[in-house]
Coordinates of C-alpha atoms in Angstrom, one line a residue:
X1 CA 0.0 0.0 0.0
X2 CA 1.1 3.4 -0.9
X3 CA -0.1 6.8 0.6
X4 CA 1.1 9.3 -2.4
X5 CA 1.1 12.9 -2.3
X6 CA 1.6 14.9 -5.3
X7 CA 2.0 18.9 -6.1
X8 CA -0.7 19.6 -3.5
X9 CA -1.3 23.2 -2.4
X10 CA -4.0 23.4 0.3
X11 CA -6.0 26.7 1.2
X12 CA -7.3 28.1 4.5
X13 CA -9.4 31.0 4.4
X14 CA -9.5 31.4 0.9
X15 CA -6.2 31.3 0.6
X16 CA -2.9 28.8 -0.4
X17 CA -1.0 28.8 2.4
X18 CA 1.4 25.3 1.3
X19 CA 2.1 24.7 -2.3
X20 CA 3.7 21.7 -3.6
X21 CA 3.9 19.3 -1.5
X22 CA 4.9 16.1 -2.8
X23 CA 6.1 12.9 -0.7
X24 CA 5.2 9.1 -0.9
X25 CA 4.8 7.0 2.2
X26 CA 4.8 3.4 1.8
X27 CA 3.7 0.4 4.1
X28 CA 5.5 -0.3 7.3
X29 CA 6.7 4.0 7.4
X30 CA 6.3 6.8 9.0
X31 CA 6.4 10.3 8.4
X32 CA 7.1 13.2 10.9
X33 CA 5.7 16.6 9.3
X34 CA 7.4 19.8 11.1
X35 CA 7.4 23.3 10.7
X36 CA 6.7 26.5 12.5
X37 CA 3.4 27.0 14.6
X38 CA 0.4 28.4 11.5
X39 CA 2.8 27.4 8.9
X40 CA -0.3 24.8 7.7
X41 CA 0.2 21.3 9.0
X42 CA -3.1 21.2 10.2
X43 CA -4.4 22.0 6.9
X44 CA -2.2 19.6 5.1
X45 CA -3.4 16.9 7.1
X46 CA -7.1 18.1 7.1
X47 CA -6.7 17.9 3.6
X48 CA -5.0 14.5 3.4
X49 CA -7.8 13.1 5.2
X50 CA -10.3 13.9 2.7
X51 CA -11.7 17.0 5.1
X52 CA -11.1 19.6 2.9
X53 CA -10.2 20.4 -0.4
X54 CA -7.1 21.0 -2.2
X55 CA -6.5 24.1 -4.6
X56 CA -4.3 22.0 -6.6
X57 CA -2.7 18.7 -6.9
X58 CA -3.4 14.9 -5.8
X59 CA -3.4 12.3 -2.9
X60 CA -3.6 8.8 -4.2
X61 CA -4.1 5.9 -1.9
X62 CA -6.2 7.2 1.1
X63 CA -9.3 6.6 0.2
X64 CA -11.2 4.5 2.9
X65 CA -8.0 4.3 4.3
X66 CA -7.3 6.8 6.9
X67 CA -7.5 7.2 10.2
X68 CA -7.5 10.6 11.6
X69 CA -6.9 12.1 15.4
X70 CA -6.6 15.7 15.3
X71 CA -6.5 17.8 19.0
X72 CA -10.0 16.7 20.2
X73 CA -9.8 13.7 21.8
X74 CA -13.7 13.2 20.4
X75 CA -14.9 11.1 23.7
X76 CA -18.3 10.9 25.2
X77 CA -17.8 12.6 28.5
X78 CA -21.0 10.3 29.5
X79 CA -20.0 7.2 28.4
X80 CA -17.2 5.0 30.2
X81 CA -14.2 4.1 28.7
X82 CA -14.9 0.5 27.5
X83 CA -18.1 2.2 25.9
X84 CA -16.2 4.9 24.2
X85 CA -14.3 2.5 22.7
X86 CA -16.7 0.3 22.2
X87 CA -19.1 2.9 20.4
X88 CA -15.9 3.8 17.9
X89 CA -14.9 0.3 17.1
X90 CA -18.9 -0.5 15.4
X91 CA -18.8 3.1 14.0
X92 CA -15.7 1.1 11.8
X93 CA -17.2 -2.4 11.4
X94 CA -14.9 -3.9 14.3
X95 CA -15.4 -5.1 17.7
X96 CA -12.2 -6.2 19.6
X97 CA -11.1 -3.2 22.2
X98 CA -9.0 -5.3 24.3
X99 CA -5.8 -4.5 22.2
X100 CA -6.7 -0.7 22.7
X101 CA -7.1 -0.9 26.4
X102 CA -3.9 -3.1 26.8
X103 CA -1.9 -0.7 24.6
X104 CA -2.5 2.5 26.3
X105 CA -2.7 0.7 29.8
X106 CA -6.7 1.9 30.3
X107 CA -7.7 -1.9 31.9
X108 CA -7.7 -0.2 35.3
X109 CA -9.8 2.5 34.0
X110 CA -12.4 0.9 32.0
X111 CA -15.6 1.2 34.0
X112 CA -14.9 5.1 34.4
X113 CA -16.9 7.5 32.7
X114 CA -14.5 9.7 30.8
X115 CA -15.4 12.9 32.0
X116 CA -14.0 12.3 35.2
X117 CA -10.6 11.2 33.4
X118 CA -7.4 13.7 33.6
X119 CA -6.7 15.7 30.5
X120 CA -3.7 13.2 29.7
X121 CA -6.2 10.4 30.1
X122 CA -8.6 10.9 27.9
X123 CA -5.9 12.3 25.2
X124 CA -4.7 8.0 26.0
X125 CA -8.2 7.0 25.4
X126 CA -8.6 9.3 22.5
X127 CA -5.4 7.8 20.8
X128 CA -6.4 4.4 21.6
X129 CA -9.6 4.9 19.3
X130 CA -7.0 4.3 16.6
X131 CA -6.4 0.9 17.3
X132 CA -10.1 0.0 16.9
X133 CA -10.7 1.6 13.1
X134 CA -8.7 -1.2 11.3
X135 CA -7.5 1.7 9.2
X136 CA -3.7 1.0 8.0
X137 CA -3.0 5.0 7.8
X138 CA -2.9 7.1 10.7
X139 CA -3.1 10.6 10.1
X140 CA -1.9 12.3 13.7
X141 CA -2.1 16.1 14.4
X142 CA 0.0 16.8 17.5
X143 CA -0.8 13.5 19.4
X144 CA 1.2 14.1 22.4
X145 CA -0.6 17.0 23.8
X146 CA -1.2 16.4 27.7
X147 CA 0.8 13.4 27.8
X148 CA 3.5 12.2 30.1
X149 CA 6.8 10.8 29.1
X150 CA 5.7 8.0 30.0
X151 CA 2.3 8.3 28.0
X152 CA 4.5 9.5 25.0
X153 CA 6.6 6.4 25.2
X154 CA 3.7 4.4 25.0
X155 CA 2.2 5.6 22.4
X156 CA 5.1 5.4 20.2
X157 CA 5.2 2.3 21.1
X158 CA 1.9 1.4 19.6
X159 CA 2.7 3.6 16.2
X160 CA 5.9 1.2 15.9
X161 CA 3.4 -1.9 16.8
X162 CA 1.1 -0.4 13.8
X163 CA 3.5 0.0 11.4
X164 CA 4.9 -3.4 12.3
X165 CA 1.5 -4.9 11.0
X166 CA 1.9 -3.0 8.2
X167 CA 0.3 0.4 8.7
X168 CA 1.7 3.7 8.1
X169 CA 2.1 7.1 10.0
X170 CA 1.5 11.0 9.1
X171 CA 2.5 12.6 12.5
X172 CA 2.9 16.5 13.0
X173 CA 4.8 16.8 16.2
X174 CA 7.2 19.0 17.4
X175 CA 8.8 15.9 19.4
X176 CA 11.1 13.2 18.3
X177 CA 9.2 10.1 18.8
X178 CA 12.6 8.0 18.8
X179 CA 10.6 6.0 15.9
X180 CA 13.2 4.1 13.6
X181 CA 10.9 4.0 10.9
X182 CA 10.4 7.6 10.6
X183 CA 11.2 10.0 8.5
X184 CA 11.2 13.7 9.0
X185 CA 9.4 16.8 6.1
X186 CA 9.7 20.0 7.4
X187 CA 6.7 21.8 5.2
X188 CA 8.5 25.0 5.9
X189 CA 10.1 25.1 2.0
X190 CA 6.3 24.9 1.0
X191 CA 5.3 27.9 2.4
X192 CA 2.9 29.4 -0.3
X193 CA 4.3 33.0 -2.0
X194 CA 2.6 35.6 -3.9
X195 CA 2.7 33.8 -7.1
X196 CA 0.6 31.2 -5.9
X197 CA -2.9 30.9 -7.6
X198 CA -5.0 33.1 -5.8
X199 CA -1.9 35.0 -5.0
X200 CA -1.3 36.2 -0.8
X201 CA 1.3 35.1 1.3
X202 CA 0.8 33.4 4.4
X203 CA 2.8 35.5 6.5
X204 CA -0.6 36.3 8.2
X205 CA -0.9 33.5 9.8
X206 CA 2.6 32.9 11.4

């Protein structure tokens, strides 16, 4: 399986704020997108994930494919853990959460309802939706927020795990994973200029 992005210049507000961008990620990799807070990664992702649409240019690959976490951990403050999960996991046609629990050590915390969790907790509970999607490609917008070093460790862990079975990884993150199978794109050389269709710079917005 191949995730393949070509030429693609993505808009926010109207305008083209990356232009260009072109990688290929391929099964069993991951790839580590950085650049300066507004520069667009959010919007490259977005866009990757079939949220929004491109001004120019192509991503091949994805479709049906993708699973996406951006900063909301999208729980149901209501709803316990094990039915959080369980509630994402039919939403994809699955039904196993034991894996997710394990993974992001949540056994102990199953029956709780996840509005009572910590911030760093429910970002663990949020990432463990991943594992119940069946989706080979995770698209990641700043995972780590409100995680420990510990938490952090284990969730690299479980991208390695993933991409081990044969899934793949599009991560912006400011922090280095310590993932051997990554590679690192910094988006910065993208930055859209004035003689971008549709023509503003993005300085705006950095």
């Amino acid at each position: 399986m191949t995730l393949a992005v070509t030429n693609l210049t993505i808009i926010r507000g109207g305008l083209p704020v990356l232009a260009d961008v072109s990688f290929v990620l391929e099964t069993g990799q991951a790839l580590i997108l950085r650049g300066p807070n507004g520069v667009g990664k959010t919007t490259l992702l977005r866009t990757i994930a079939g949220l929004q649409p491109s001004l120019n240019g192509t991503v091949a690959g994805a479709q049906d494919q993708i699973a996406y976490a951006a900063h909301s951990d999208g729980l149901k403050a209501m709803l316990s853990v094990t039915e959080n999960l369980t509630f994402w996991a039919e939403v994809f046609g699955q039904s196993d959460i034991s894996n997710a629990l394990k993974a992001f050590e949540l056994e102990n915390l199953s029956d709780r309802l996840a509005g009572t969790l910590s911030a760093g907790q429910k970002r663990r509970l949020g990432l463990a939706r991943l594992l119940v999607t069946g989706r080979p490609i995770w698209v990641l917008d700043e995972p780590t927020v409100s995680l420990d070093t510990a938490s952090v460790a284990m969730f690299a862990a479980a991208v390695e795990a993933h991409l081990k079975s044969g899934g793949m990884a599009l991560i912006a993150t400011h922090i280095d994973l310590g993932i051997e199978q990554a590679n690192v794109l910094d988006v910065t050389p993208f930055i859209a200029r004035n003689d971008v269709a549709m023509g503003s710079s993005v300085e705006a917005f950095l």
